[in-house]
Short mmCIF file of C-alpha atoms in Angstrom, two decimals:
data_model
loop_
_atom_site.label_atom_id
_atom_site.label_comp_id
_atom_site.label_asym_id
_atom_site.label_seq_id
_atom_site.Cartn_x
_atom_site.Cartn_y
_atom_site.Cartn_z
CA UNK J 1 -72.86 -44.62 45.55
CA UNK J 2 -75.77 -46.58 47.12
CA UNK J 3 -76.50 -46.07 50.80
CA UNK J 4 -73.93 -48.03 52.81
CA UNK J 5 -74.34 -49.45 56.30
CA UNK J 6 -70.79 -48.76 57.40
CA UNK J 7 -71.28 -50.45 60.76
CA UNK J 8 -71.73 -53.79 59.01
CA UNK J 9 -68.15 -53.49 57.73
CA UNK J 10 -66.79 -53.26 61.27
CA UNK J 11 -65.26 -56.60 62.25
CA UNK J 12 -63.45 -56.10 65.55
CA UNK J 13 -60.09 -54.52 64.77
CA UNK J 14 -60.53 -55.13 61.02
CA UNK J 15 -62.85 -54.15 58.19
CA UNK J 16 -64.72 -56.99 56.47
CA UNK J 17 -67.54 -57.26 53.96
CA UNK J 18 -68.96 -59.26 51.07
CA UNK J 19 -66.99 -58.59 47.90
CA UNK J 20 -68.44 -61.13 45.46
CA UNK J 21 -72.06 -62.16 44.89
CA UNK J 22 -71.63 -65.89 45.39
CA UNK J 23 -73.76 -66.82 48.36
CA UNK J 24 -77.50 -66.38 48.40
CA UNK J 25 -78.47 -63.98 51.15
CA UNK J 26 -75.05 -62.31 51.29
CA UNK J 27 -75.47 -58.87 49.75
CA UNK J 28 -72.30 -57.32 48.32
CA UNK J 29 -71.27 -54.41 50.55
CA UNK J 30 -67.51 -54.20 50.04
CA UNK J 31 -67.17 -52.78 46.54
CA UNK J 32 -64.30 -51.00 44.77
CA UNK J 33 -66.08 -47.70 45.50
CA UNK J 34 -66.15 -48.56 49.21
CA UNK J 35 -62.45 -49.54 49.14
CA UNK J 36 -61.56 -46.21 47.51
CA UNK J 37 -63.50 -44.26 50.11
CA UNK J 38 -61.90 -46.22 52.95
CA UNK J 39 -58.49 -45.45 51.49
CA UNK J 40 -59.27 -41.75 51.60
CA UNK J 41 -60.63 -42.02 55.13
CA UNK J 42 -57.50 -43.82 56.32
CA UNK J 43 -55.30 -40.98 55.07
CA UNK J 44 -57.50 -38.41 56.80
CA UNK J 45 -57.27 -40.44 60.02
CA UNK J 46 -53.49 -40.76 59.67
CA UNK J 47 -53.08 -37.02 59.25
CA UNK J 48 -54.58 -36.59 62.71
CA UNK J 49 -52.59 -39.54 64.08
CA UNK J 50 -49.35 -37.99 62.83
CA UNK J 51 -50.41 -34.47 63.93
CA UNK J 52 -50.87 -33.05 60.46
CA UNK J 53 -47.96 -34.72 58.68
CA UNK J 54 -48.32 -33.61 55.06
CA UNK J 55 -46.55 -36.32 53.09
CA UNK J 56 -47.43 -39.89 54.02
CA UNK J 57 -45.99 -43.10 52.53
CA UNK J 58 -48.32 -46.08 52.76
CA UNK J 59 -47.63 -49.64 51.64
CA UNK J 60 -50.43 -51.83 50.30
CA UNK J 61 -50.75 -55.54 49.54
CA UNK J 62 -53.36 -58.23 49.07
CA UNK J 63 -54.07 -61.92 49.52
CA UNK J 64 -55.00 -64.15 46.53
CA UNK J 65 -58.79 -63.71 46.65
CA UNK J 66 -60.37 -63.13 43.26
CA UNK J 67 -61.74 -59.77 44.38
CA UNK J 68 -58.31 -58.62 45.54
CA UNK J 69 -56.76 -57.00 42.44
CA UNK J 70 -59.69 -54.67 41.75
CA UNK J 71 -60.14 -53.74 45.40
CA UNK J 72 -56.43 -53.04 45.75
CA UNK J 73 -56.42 -50.70 42.76
CA UNK J 74 -59.42 -48.82 44.14
CA UNK J 75 -57.80 -48.58 47.56
CA UNK J 76 -54.67 -47.13 45.97
CA UNK J 77 -56.80 -44.61 44.08
CA UNK J 78 -58.36 -43.44 47.36
CA UNK J 79 -55.03 -43.21 49.19
CA UNK J 80 -53.49 -41.18 46.37
CA UNK J 81 -56.54 -38.91 46.12
CA UNK J 82 -55.82 -37.70 49.64
CA UNK J 83 -52.17 -37.03 48.86
CA UNK J 84 -50.46 -40.17 50.16
CA UNK J 85 -47.62 -41.79 48.24
CA UNK J 86 -48.29 -45.51 47.83
CA UNK J 87 -45.88 -48.44 47.63
CA UNK J 88 -47.63 -51.41 46.02
CA UNK J 89 -46.34 -54.82 47.11
CA UNK J 90 -48.92 -56.82 45.17
CA UNK J 91 -49.40 -60.33 46.60
CA UNK J 92 -48.24 -60.21 50.22
CA UNK J 93 -48.83 -61.49 53.74
CA UNK J 94 -50.44 -59.47 56.50
CA UNK J 95 -47.41 -59.64 58.84
CA UNK J 96 -45.15 -58.44 56.01
CA UNK J 97 -47.32 -55.35 55.63
CA UNK J 98 -46.71 -54.36 59.24
CA UNK J 99 -43.02 -55.17 58.94
CA UNK J 100 -42.76 -52.69 56.08
CA UNK J 101 -43.14 -49.99 58.75
CA UNK J 102 -40.12 -51.42 60.60
CA UNK J 103 -37.49 -52.85 58.22
CA UNK J 104 -36.02 -52.19 54.80
CA UNK J 105 -34.16 -49.20 53.41
CA UNK J 106 -37.07 -46.80 53.76
CA UNK J 107 -39.84 -47.94 56.15
CA UNK J 108 -43.31 -46.58 55.40
CA UNK J 109 -45.57 -44.61 57.74
CA UNK J 110 -48.51 -47.02 57.54
CA UNK J 111 -49.70 -50.14 55.75
CA UNK J 112 -52.93 -51.68 54.46
CA UNK J 113 -53.56 -55.33 53.66
CA UNK J 114 -56.54 -56.25 51.48
CA UNK J 115 -57.63 -59.55 53.00
CA UNK J 116 -60.64 -61.40 54.29
CA UNK J 117 -58.37 -63.46 56.55
CA UNK J 118 -60.13 -66.68 57.62
CA UNK J 119 -63.51 -65.71 56.14
CA UNK J 120 -65.02 -67.39 53.07
CA UNK J 121 -63.50 -66.62 49.68
CA UNK J 122 -66.31 -64.33 48.54
CA UNK J 123 -65.59 -61.93 51.40
CA UNK J 124 -62.80 -59.39 51.66
CA UNK J 125 -61.67 -56.51 53.80
CA UNK J 126 -58.81 -54.44 55.18
CA UNK J 127 -56.25 -54.78 57.96
CA UNK J 128 -54.64 -51.47 58.85
CA UNK J 129 -51.29 -50.75 60.51
CA UNK J 130 -49.10 -47.96 61.79
CA UNK J 131 -45.56 -48.49 63.08
CA UNK J 132 -46.99 -49.20 66.55
CA UNK J 133 -49.03 -52.18 65.33
CA UNK J 134 -52.50 -53.03 64.10
CA UNK J 135 -55.31 -50.58 64.67
CA UNK J 136 -57.75 -51.16 67.52
CA UNK J 137 -61.53 -51.42 67.40
CA UNK J 138 -61.99 -47.75 68.32
CA UNK J 139 -59.65 -46.69 65.52
CA UNK J 140 -61.68 -48.65 62.98
CA UNK J 141 -64.86 -46.95 64.22
CA UNK J 142 -63.28 -43.55 63.64
CA UNK J 143 -62.19 -44.45 60.11
CA UNK J 144 -65.65 -45.74 59.22
CA UNK J 145 -67.17 -42.53 60.57
CA UNK J 146 -64.81 -40.51 58.38
CA UNK J 147 -65.65 -42.64 55.35
CA UNK J 148 -69.39 -42.07 55.67
CA UNK J 149 -68.93 -38.31 56.11
CA UNK J 150 -68.20 -35.59 53.57
CA UNK J 151 -64.74 -36.13 52.11
CA UNK J 152 -63.46 -33.09 50.25
CA UNK J 153 -61.61 -33.52 46.97
CA UNK J 154 -58.65 -31.62 45.59
CA UNK J 155 -55.10 -30.97 46.75
CA UNK J 156 -51.95 -32.95 46.04
CA UNK J 157 -52.32 -36.36 44.41
CA UNK J 158 -49.96 -39.06 45.59
CA UNK J 159 -47.62 -41.20 43.52
CA UNK J 160 -47.50 -44.99 43.17
CA UNK J 161 -44.36 -47.14 43.20
CA UNK J 162 -44.02 -50.92 42.94
CA UNK J 163 -41.68 -52.84 45.22
CA UNK J 164 -40.92 -56.49 45.97
CA UNK J 165 -40.98 -56.17 49.73
CA UNK J 166 -41.76 -59.87 50.18
CA UNK J 167 -38.16 -60.57 49.14
CA UNK J 168 -36.94 -58.23 51.88
CA UNK J 169 -39.25 -59.84 54.43
CA UNK J 170 -38.22 -63.38 53.40
CA UNK J 171 -34.55 -62.41 53.77
CA UNK J 172 -35.32 -61.02 57.21
CA UNK J 173 -36.80 -64.37 58.28
CA UNK J 174 -33.97 -66.37 56.71
CA UNK J 175 -31.33 -64.27 58.46
CA UNK J 176 -33.18 -64.82 61.74
CA UNK J 177 -32.99 -68.60 61.29
CA UNK J 178 -29.29 -68.48 60.39
CA UNK J 179 -28.53 -66.42 63.47
CA UNK J 180 -30.79 -68.50 65.71
CA UNK J 181 -29.40 -71.89 64.69
CA UNK J 182 -25.80 -70.65 64.33
CA UNK J 183 -24.71 -73.91 62.74
CA UNK J 184 -20.98 -74.50 63.33
CA UNK J 185 -20.35 -76.18 59.96
CA UNK J 186 -22.78 -74.60 57.47
CA UNK J 187 -23.99 -71.28 58.80
CA UNK J 188 -25.58 -70.17 55.51
CA UNK J 189 -27.59 -73.41 55.09
CA UNK J 190 -28.43 -74.51 58.63
CA UNK J 191 -31.41 -76.65 57.55
CA UNK J 192 -29.53 -79.02 55.23
CA UNK J 193 -30.54 -82.16 57.09
CA UNK J 194 -34.22 -81.26 57.50
CA UNK J 195 -37.21 -82.17 55.34
CA UNK J 196 -40.05 -79.73 55.87
CA UNK J 197 -43.49 -79.81 54.25
CA UNK J 198 -45.20 -76.44 53.81
CA UNK J 199 -48.91 -76.36 52.96
CA UNK J 200 -49.92 -72.86 51.88
CA UNK J 201 -53.41 -73.89 50.75
CA UNK J 202 -52.92 -71.65 47.67
CA UNK J 203 -52.89 -68.63 49.97
CA UNK J 204 -50.08 -66.12 50.49
CA UNK J 205 -47.71 -68.44 52.38
CA UNK J 206 -45.92 -70.27 49.56
CA UNK J 207 -42.96 -67.88 49.75
CA UNK J 208 -41.94 -69.37 53.10
CA UNK J 209 -41.02 -72.66 51.43
CA UNK J 210 -39.31 -71.33 48.31
CA UNK J 211 -37.81 -68.03 49.50
CA UNK J 212 -36.92 -68.94 53.08
CA UNK J 213 -36.58 -72.66 53.78
CA UNK J 214 -35.15 -73.76 50.44
CA UNK J 215 -32.54 -70.99 50.58
CA UNK J 216 -31.46 -72.36 53.97
CA UNK J 217 -30.88 -75.86 52.58
CA UNK J 218 -34.13 -77.53 53.69
CA UNK J 219 -35.70 -80.22 51.52
CA UNK J 220 -39.10 -78.75 50.60
CA UNK J 221 -39.85 -81.21 47.79
CA UNK J 222 -43.00 -82.56 49.46
CA UNK J 223 -44.52 -79.11 50.03
CA UNK J 224 -47.93 -78.55 48.48
CA UNK J 225 -50.31 -75.88 47.20
CA UNK J 226 -47.65 -73.17 47.24
CA UNK J 227 -49.04 -71.31 44.22
CA UNK J 228 -51.42 -68.47 45.03
CA UNK J 229 -54.85 -69.24 43.59
CA UNK J 230 -57.98 -67.38 44.69
CA UNK J 231 -60.17 -70.30 43.66
CA UNK J 232 -58.52 -72.44 46.39
CA UNK J 233 -58.91 -75.66 44.38
CA UNK J 234 -57.36 -78.00 46.97
CA UNK J 235 -58.54 -76.88 50.39
CA UNK J 236 -59.18 -73.55 52.05
CA UNK J 237 -56.05 -72.21 53.79
CA UNK J 238 -57.01 -72.52 57.44
CA UNK J 239 -55.12 -74.40 60.19
CA UNK J 240 -58.41 -74.94 62.03
CA UNK J 241 -59.99 -76.73 59.05
CA UNK J 242 -60.05 -80.51 59.50
CA UNK J 243 -59.63 -81.26 55.78
CA UNK J 244 -56.67 -78.91 55.53
CA UNK J 245 -54.92 -80.45 58.55
CA UNK J 246 -55.60 -84.00 57.36
CA UNK J 247 -54.08 -83.16 53.98
CA UNK J 248 -50.87 -81.97 55.64
CA UNK J 249 -50.78 -84.93 58.03
CA UNK J 250 -50.99 -87.36 55.10
CA UNK J 251 -48.21 -85.55 53.27
CA UNK J 252 -45.88 -85.53 56.27
CA UNK J 253 -46.39 -89.26 56.82
CA UNK J 254 -46.07 -90.12 53.14
CA UNK J 255 -42.85 -88.12 52.68
CA UNK J 256 -41.38 -89.03 56.08
CA UNK J 257 -40.76 -85.35 56.76
CA UNK J 258 -39.33 -83.91 59.95
CA UNK J 259 -41.99 -81.22 60.22
CA UNK J 260 -45.15 -79.95 58.54
CA UNK J 261 -46.29 -76.31 58.55
CA UNK J 262 -49.69 -75.02 57.47
CA UNK J 263 -50.58 -71.35 57.08
CA UNK J 264 -53.86 -69.54 56.85
CA UNK J 265 -54.81 -67.25 53.98
CA UNK J 266 -52.76 -64.19 54.91
CA UNK J 267 -50.09 -65.97 57.00
CA UNK J 268 -50.84 -64.43 60.38
CA UNK J 269 -51.68 -67.93 61.71
CA UNK J 270 -49.96 -71.30 61.53
CA UNK J 271 -50.09 -74.83 62.89
CA UNK J 272 -47.60 -77.70 62.83
CA UNK J 273 -47.49 -81.46 62.27
CA UNK J 274 -44.66 -83.48 63.83
CA UNK J 275 -42.68 -86.27 62.18
CA UNK J 276 -45.22 -88.91 63.26
CA UNK J 277 -48.16 -87.03 61.74
CA UNK J 278 -49.33 -85.72 65.10
CA UNK J 279 -51.02 -82.32 64.74
CA UNK J 280 -49.54 -79.56 66.90
CA UNK J 281 -52.26 -76.95 67.04
CA UNK J 282 -54.58 -75.33 69.54
CA UNK J 283 -53.51 -76.31 73.09
CA UNK J 284 -50.46 -78.30 71.99
CA UNK J 285 -49.19 -75.42 69.82
CA UNK J 286 -49.59 -73.02 72.74
CA UNK J 287 -47.72 -75.49 74.97
CA UNK J 288 -44.86 -75.80 72.46
CA UNK J 289 -44.54 -72.05 71.92
CA UNK J 290 -44.67 -71.54 75.69
CA UNK J 291 -41.91 -74.09 76.24
CA UNK J 292 -39.69 -72.30 73.73
CA UNK J 293 -40.35 -68.87 75.26
CA UNK J 294 -39.96 -69.97 78.88
CA UNK J 295 -36.53 -71.46 78.16
CA UNK J 296 -35.25 -67.91 77.65
CA UNK J 297 -37.68 -66.07 79.93
CA UNK J 298 -38.38 -68.24 83.00
CA UNK J 299 -41.48 -67.29 84.94
CA UNK J 300 -42.94 -65.17 82.13
CA UNK J 301 -46.71 -64.90 81.71
CA UNK J 302 -48.31 -66.59 78.72
CA UNK J 303 -51.51 -64.81 77.67
CA UNK J 304 -54.06 -66.98 75.86
CA UNK J 305 -57.69 -66.79 74.84
CA UNK J 306 -60.44 -68.08 77.09
CA UNK J 307 -61.03 -71.58 75.71
CA UNK J 308 -57.66 -73.12 76.55
CA UNK J 309 -57.72 -76.33 78.58
CA UNK J 310 -57.06 -76.93 82.26
CA UNK J 311 -54.32 -79.36 81.25
CA UNK J 312 -52.53 -76.57 79.40
CA UNK J 313 -52.69 -74.36 82.50
CA UNK J 314 -51.10 -77.12 84.57
CA UNK J 315 -48.42 -77.64 81.94
CA UNK J 316 -47.46 -73.95 81.67
CA UNK J 317 -47.49 -73.32 85.41
CA UNK J 318 -46.45 -76.57 87.09
CA UNK J 319 -44.33 -78.22 84.38
CA UNK J 320 -42.74 -75.19 82.71
CA UNK J 321 -42.72 -72.78 85.66
CA UNK J 322 -44.51 -69.99 83.85
CA UNK J 323 -47.75 -68.18 84.51
CA UNK J 324 -50.94 -68.75 82.48
CA UNK J 325 -53.29 -65.82 82.02
CA UNK J 326 -56.54 -66.60 80.19
CA UNK J 327 -58.18 -63.61 78.55
CA UNK J 328 -60.90 -62.78 76.03
CA UNK J 329 -61.15 -64.37 72.60
CA UNK J 330 -59.90 -62.23 69.74
CA UNK J 331 -56.24 -62.06 68.74
CA UNK J 332 -56.07 -58.31 69.28
CA UNK J 333 -57.58 -58.66 72.77
CA UNK J 334 -54.94 -61.23 73.72
CA UNK J 335 -52.11 -59.10 72.31
CA UNK J 336 -53.33 -55.94 74.02
CA UNK J 337 -53.56 -57.76 77.34
CA UNK J 338 -49.95 -58.96 77.06
CA UNK J 339 -48.85 -55.40 76.25
CA UNK J 340 -50.82 -54.13 79.27
CA UNK J 341 -49.22 -56.68 81.60
CA UNK J 342 -45.75 -55.66 80.50
CA UNK J 343 -46.73 -52.06 81.08
CA UNK J 344 -47.51 -52.75 84.74
CA UNK J 345 -44.33 -54.73 85.30
CA UNK J 346 -45.62 -58.30 84.79
CA UNK J 347 -43.40 -59.81 82.12
CA UNK J 348 -45.29 -61.40 79.24
CA UNK J 349 -43.31 -62.61 76.23
CA UNK J 350 -46.07 -64.45 74.34
CA UNK J 351 -49.70 -63.76 73.44
CA UNK J 352 -51.31 -66.68 71.62
CA UNK J 353 -54.79 -67.87 70.65
CA UNK J 354 -55.94 -71.44 70.10
CA UNK J 355 -56.75 -70.35 66.52
CA UNK J 356 -52.99 -70.11 65.78
CA UNK J 357 -52.48 -66.36 66.17
CA UNK J 358 -49.14 -66.12 68.04
CA UNK J 359 -47.42 -62.85 68.91
CA UNK J 360 -43.96 -62.70 70.50
CA UNK J 361 -42.78 -59.65 72.41
CA UNK J 362 -39.43 -59.82 70.61
CA UNK J 363 -41.28 -59.44 67.29
CA UNK J 364 -43.31 -56.29 68.07
CA UNK J 365 -46.17 -58.44 69.44
CA UNK J 366 -47.11 -59.08 65.82
CA UNK J 367 -49.26 -62.15 65.17
CA UNK J 368 -47.14 -63.70 62.43
CA UNK J 369 -47.52 -67.33 61.38
CA UNK J 370 -44.22 -67.26 59.48
CA UNK J 371 -42.37 -65.92 62.52
CA UNK J 372 -43.98 -68.58 64.72
CA UNK J 373 -42.78 -71.22 62.24
CA UNK J 374 -39.33 -69.60 62.23
CA UNK J 375 -39.03 -69.85 66.02
CA UNK J 376 -40.12 -73.50 65.97
CA UNK J 377 -37.71 -74.37 63.13
CA UNK J 378 -34.77 -72.80 64.98
CA UNK J 379 -35.63 -74.91 68.02
CA UNK J 380 -36.11 -78.03 65.89
CA UNK J 381 -32.69 -77.64 64.23
CA UNK J 382 -30.89 -77.07 67.52
CA UNK J 383 -32.61 -80.01 69.22
CA UNK J 384 -31.96 -82.23 66.20
CA UNK J 385 -28.23 -81.54 66.59
CA UNK J 386 -28.53 -82.80 70.17
CA UNK J 387 -30.35 -85.96 69.10
CA UNK J 388 -33.70 -84.74 70.42
CA UNK J 389 -37.14 -84.14 68.91
CA UNK J 390 -39.11 -80.89 68.93
CA UNK J 391 -42.07 -82.59 70.59
CA UNK J 392 -39.87 -83.59 73.52
CA UNK J 393 -40.69 -80.09 74.76
CA UNK J 394 -44.36 -80.95 75.25
CA UNK J 395 -43.92 -84.41 76.69
CA UNK J 396 -46.38 -84.80 79.56
CA UNK J 397 -48.94 -82.30 78.25
CA UNK J 398 -52.33 -83.60 79.46
CA UNK J 399 -54.80 -84.16 76.64
CA UNK J 400 -58.54 -84.21 77.40
CA UNK J 401 -60.45 -87.39 76.64
CA UNK J 402 -63.05 -85.39 74.71
CA UNK J 403 -63.86 -81.80 73.82
CA UNK J 404 -66.22 -79.93 71.55
CA UNK J 405 -67.58 -76.53 70.60
CA UNK J 406 -71.33 -76.03 70.16
CA UNK J 407 -72.51 -72.79 68.56
CA UNK J 408 -75.97 -71.81 69.80
CA UNK J 409 -77.73 -69.29 67.60
CA UNK J 410 -79.65 -66.46 69.27
CA UNK J 411 -82.96 -65.59 67.62
CA UNK J 412 -83.27 -62.03 68.83
CA UNK J 413 -82.82 -58.59 67.27
CA UNK J 414 -80.88 -57.44 70.33
CA UNK J 415 -78.71 -60.56 70.48
CA UNK J 416 -76.03 -58.92 72.63
CA UNK J 417 -78.45 -58.20 75.49
CA UNK J 418 -80.22 -61.55 75.08
CA UNK J 419 -76.95 -63.46 75.05
CA UNK J 420 -75.66 -61.56 78.08
CA UNK J 421 -78.86 -62.36 79.99
CA UNK J 422 -78.57 -66.07 79.17
CA UNK J 423 -74.92 -66.15 80.28
CA UNK J 424 -75.90 -64.47 83.57
CA UNK J 425 -78.62 -67.06 84.23
CA UNK J 426 -76.24 -69.92 83.48
CA UNK J 427 -73.81 -68.42 85.97
CA UNK J 428 -76.49 -68.23 88.66
CA UNK J 429 -77.57 -71.81 87.95
CA UNK J 430 -74.01 -73.15 88.06
CA UNK J 431 -73.21 -71.24 91.24
CA UNK J 432 -76.12 -72.90 93.02
CA UNK J 433 -75.56 -76.38 91.63
CA UNK J 434 -73.75 -79.08 93.55
CA UNK J 435 -70.51 -80.34 91.93
CA UNK J 436 -70.39 -77.34 89.57
CA UNK J 437 -68.19 -74.40 90.54
CA UNK J 438 -67.82 -70.97 88.95
CA UNK J 439 -64.19 -70.22 88.18
CA UNK J 440 -63.42 -66.71 89.45
CA UNK J 441 -60.52 -65.67 87.19
CA UNK J 442 -62.47 -65.38 83.96
CA UNK J 443 -62.59 -62.41 81.62
CA UNK J 444 -65.24 -63.62 79.20
CA UNK J 445 -68.64 -65.24 79.62
CA UNK J 446 -68.95 -67.86 82.34
CA UNK J 447 -66.50 -70.73 82.95
CA UNK J 448 -67.61 -73.62 85.14
CA UNK J 449 -65.69 -76.55 86.58
CA UNK J 450 -67.83 -79.72 86.43
CA UNK J 451 -67.12 -82.34 89.08
CA UNK J 452 -70.30 -84.37 88.78
CA UNK J 453 -70.22 -88.14 88.43
CA UNK J 454 -68.41 -89.07 85.23
CA UNK J 455 -67.90 -85.43 84.22
CA UNK J 456 -64.46 -84.23 85.43
CA UNK J 457 -64.30 -81.29 83.08
CA UNK J 458 -65.39 -77.73 82.41
CA UNK J 459 -67.42 -75.60 80.07
CA UNK J 460 -67.22 -72.01 78.90
CA UNK J 461 -70.24 -70.13 77.57
CA UNK J 462 -69.48 -66.79 75.94
CA UNK J 463 -70.93 -64.34 73.44
CA UNK J 464 -69.45 -64.33 69.95
CA UNK J 465 -67.41 -61.26 69.08
CA UNK J 466 -69.33 -60.62 65.87
CA UNK J 467 -72.28 -62.99 65.38
CA UNK J 468 -75.63 -63.68 67.13
CA UNK J 469 -74.13 -66.84 68.59
CA UNK J 470 -73.28 -68.24 72.02
CA UNK J 471 -70.24 -70.53 71.56
CA UNK J 472 -70.22 -73.29 74.16
CA UNK J 473 -66.91 -75.10 74.72
CA UNK J 474 -66.96 -78.31 76.75
CA UNK J 475 -64.02 -80.46 77.77
CA UNK J 476 -63.81 -83.60 79.90
CA UNK J 477 -61.19 -86.04 81.18
CA UNK J 478 -63.77 -88.84 81.39
CA UNK J 479 -65.13 -90.99 78.55
CA UNK J 480 -68.66 -89.72 77.94
CA UNK J 481 -68.07 -86.71 80.18
CA UNK J 482 -68.78 -84.14 77.47
CA UNK J 483 -72.08 -85.89 76.75
CA UNK J 484 -73.11 -85.71 80.41
CA UNK J 485 -72.24 -82.02 80.77
CA UNK J 486 -74.00 -81.25 77.47
CA UNK J 487 -77.13 -83.12 78.59
CA UNK J 488 -77.48 -81.04 81.78
CA UNK J 489 -76.94 -77.79 79.86
CA UNK J 490 -79.41 -78.81 77.15
CA UNK J 491 -82.12 -79.30 79.73
CA UNK J 492 -81.41 -75.88 81.25
CA UNK J 493 -81.26 -74.09 77.88
CA UNK J 494 -84.73 -75.43 77.07
CA UNK J 495 -86.28 -72.56 79.05
CA UNK J 496 -85.05 -69.97 76.51
CA UNK J 497 -87.40 -69.60 73.55
CA UNK J 498 -84.96 -67.39 71.64
CA UNK J 499 -82.10 -69.92 71.67
CA UNK J 500 -81.71 -72.43 68.82
CA UNK J 501 -80.67 -75.77 70.33
CA UNK J 502 -80.36 -77.68 67.06
CA UNK J 503 -76.55 -77.78 67.45
CA UNK J 504 -77.07 -80.27 70.29
CA UNK J 505 -78.32 -82.87 67.76
CA UNK J 506 -74.86 -84.46 67.63
CA UNK J 507 -75.49 -85.77 71.15
CA UNK J 508 -78.89 -87.27 70.27
CA UNK J 509 -80.43 -85.63 73.33
#
């Protein structure tokens, strides 16, 4: 096997690499041989995790990417080589893989999903789980270290079984909706009077329409792109993609549906569209999920990522009576923070990112797009019976006049140090500038409230989790306010020779 830079496969709490040679400059580094070796390393790591447990059962699944079938088979080969028994689910969703450690007749010890998540189709990777949840960044480092070391061969070889766990998982979700709605007249089909459009983007989420909603009586006739297809001929499955959202919006309007749901590739994220075609994502999705949670858990803390708006904070705290706790970007960071808060006695029932990762305490703090949709559908059905609309729950949510994200590329070999230095200098500048105020409760980068003439907004400058990039988020409640804030920052950034300012071109500065 050629020399492998294992560190390049480390992607936060996941493993990610280039699986297909499709993009010039992207060298393939996630091959079947690598997948096999990672499978072996995971078993070795699990044997320590379980204090030497001899016989492990591990479930495996994949998303529809073209590289998936071969990588899955190689992964299975590696798992079996180290003595683990494997249960192959085939096409699956990431949340279902974790749930296989919790539900069913014989829950497994651990699970692996072959997925590149939101990354481009030529990439692929692994998401790894035990019964306590997804692995953390430090765990991934240990597994990569094991993989690059000397792995001994020999010993017991594991067996492979095939199982349709997605049917079990779909039934679990359907039963949850039946119980949650508790319809007095038709308990088994509580969604009879609802028309719901599901857009799976040819990813793994089509099952939610056919195996969950349709079984509950919902009209899913306008749903689209439910068939898994690794070529993604219609649009890439990503709730943050403008083309994908516009496609769903058009379908909801055209079919006069009650609700639209869009999933990402591996169904750990989702976004909604209401009956008018209004997108419910990012801040509005967080507001809606918060409203649902706070009805049952008044005063609970909602943990979000760092780029959420000031209007959302007001809505959660002043309108809903909850607490808003901004934390670092990264779905695992947000989840871990919510778990930590509960551990110190501060109730937190929801951890959610603007990207659509939403994890409920009642659901093992698992970021599950299908479960998020399930909770919203239960609420929709119950409110519909009362003559109300789902979006009544977010009436009064302040929306900014304008917002944007600018990604500034760092031209430096040590981009982490360079980016950190730039953030520090921006903080010093903002702290000494009239009408700009550093916001103290901030866990990532520098967040500044901008009260200059015509600005009335804020910006957050942070370092990307994985790339040599400084993402800059700007929001304003004034027409032209984002432009004014961007102009002042552009002039300040001009002093840094190692910062590419071409992303500011949209403002014609």
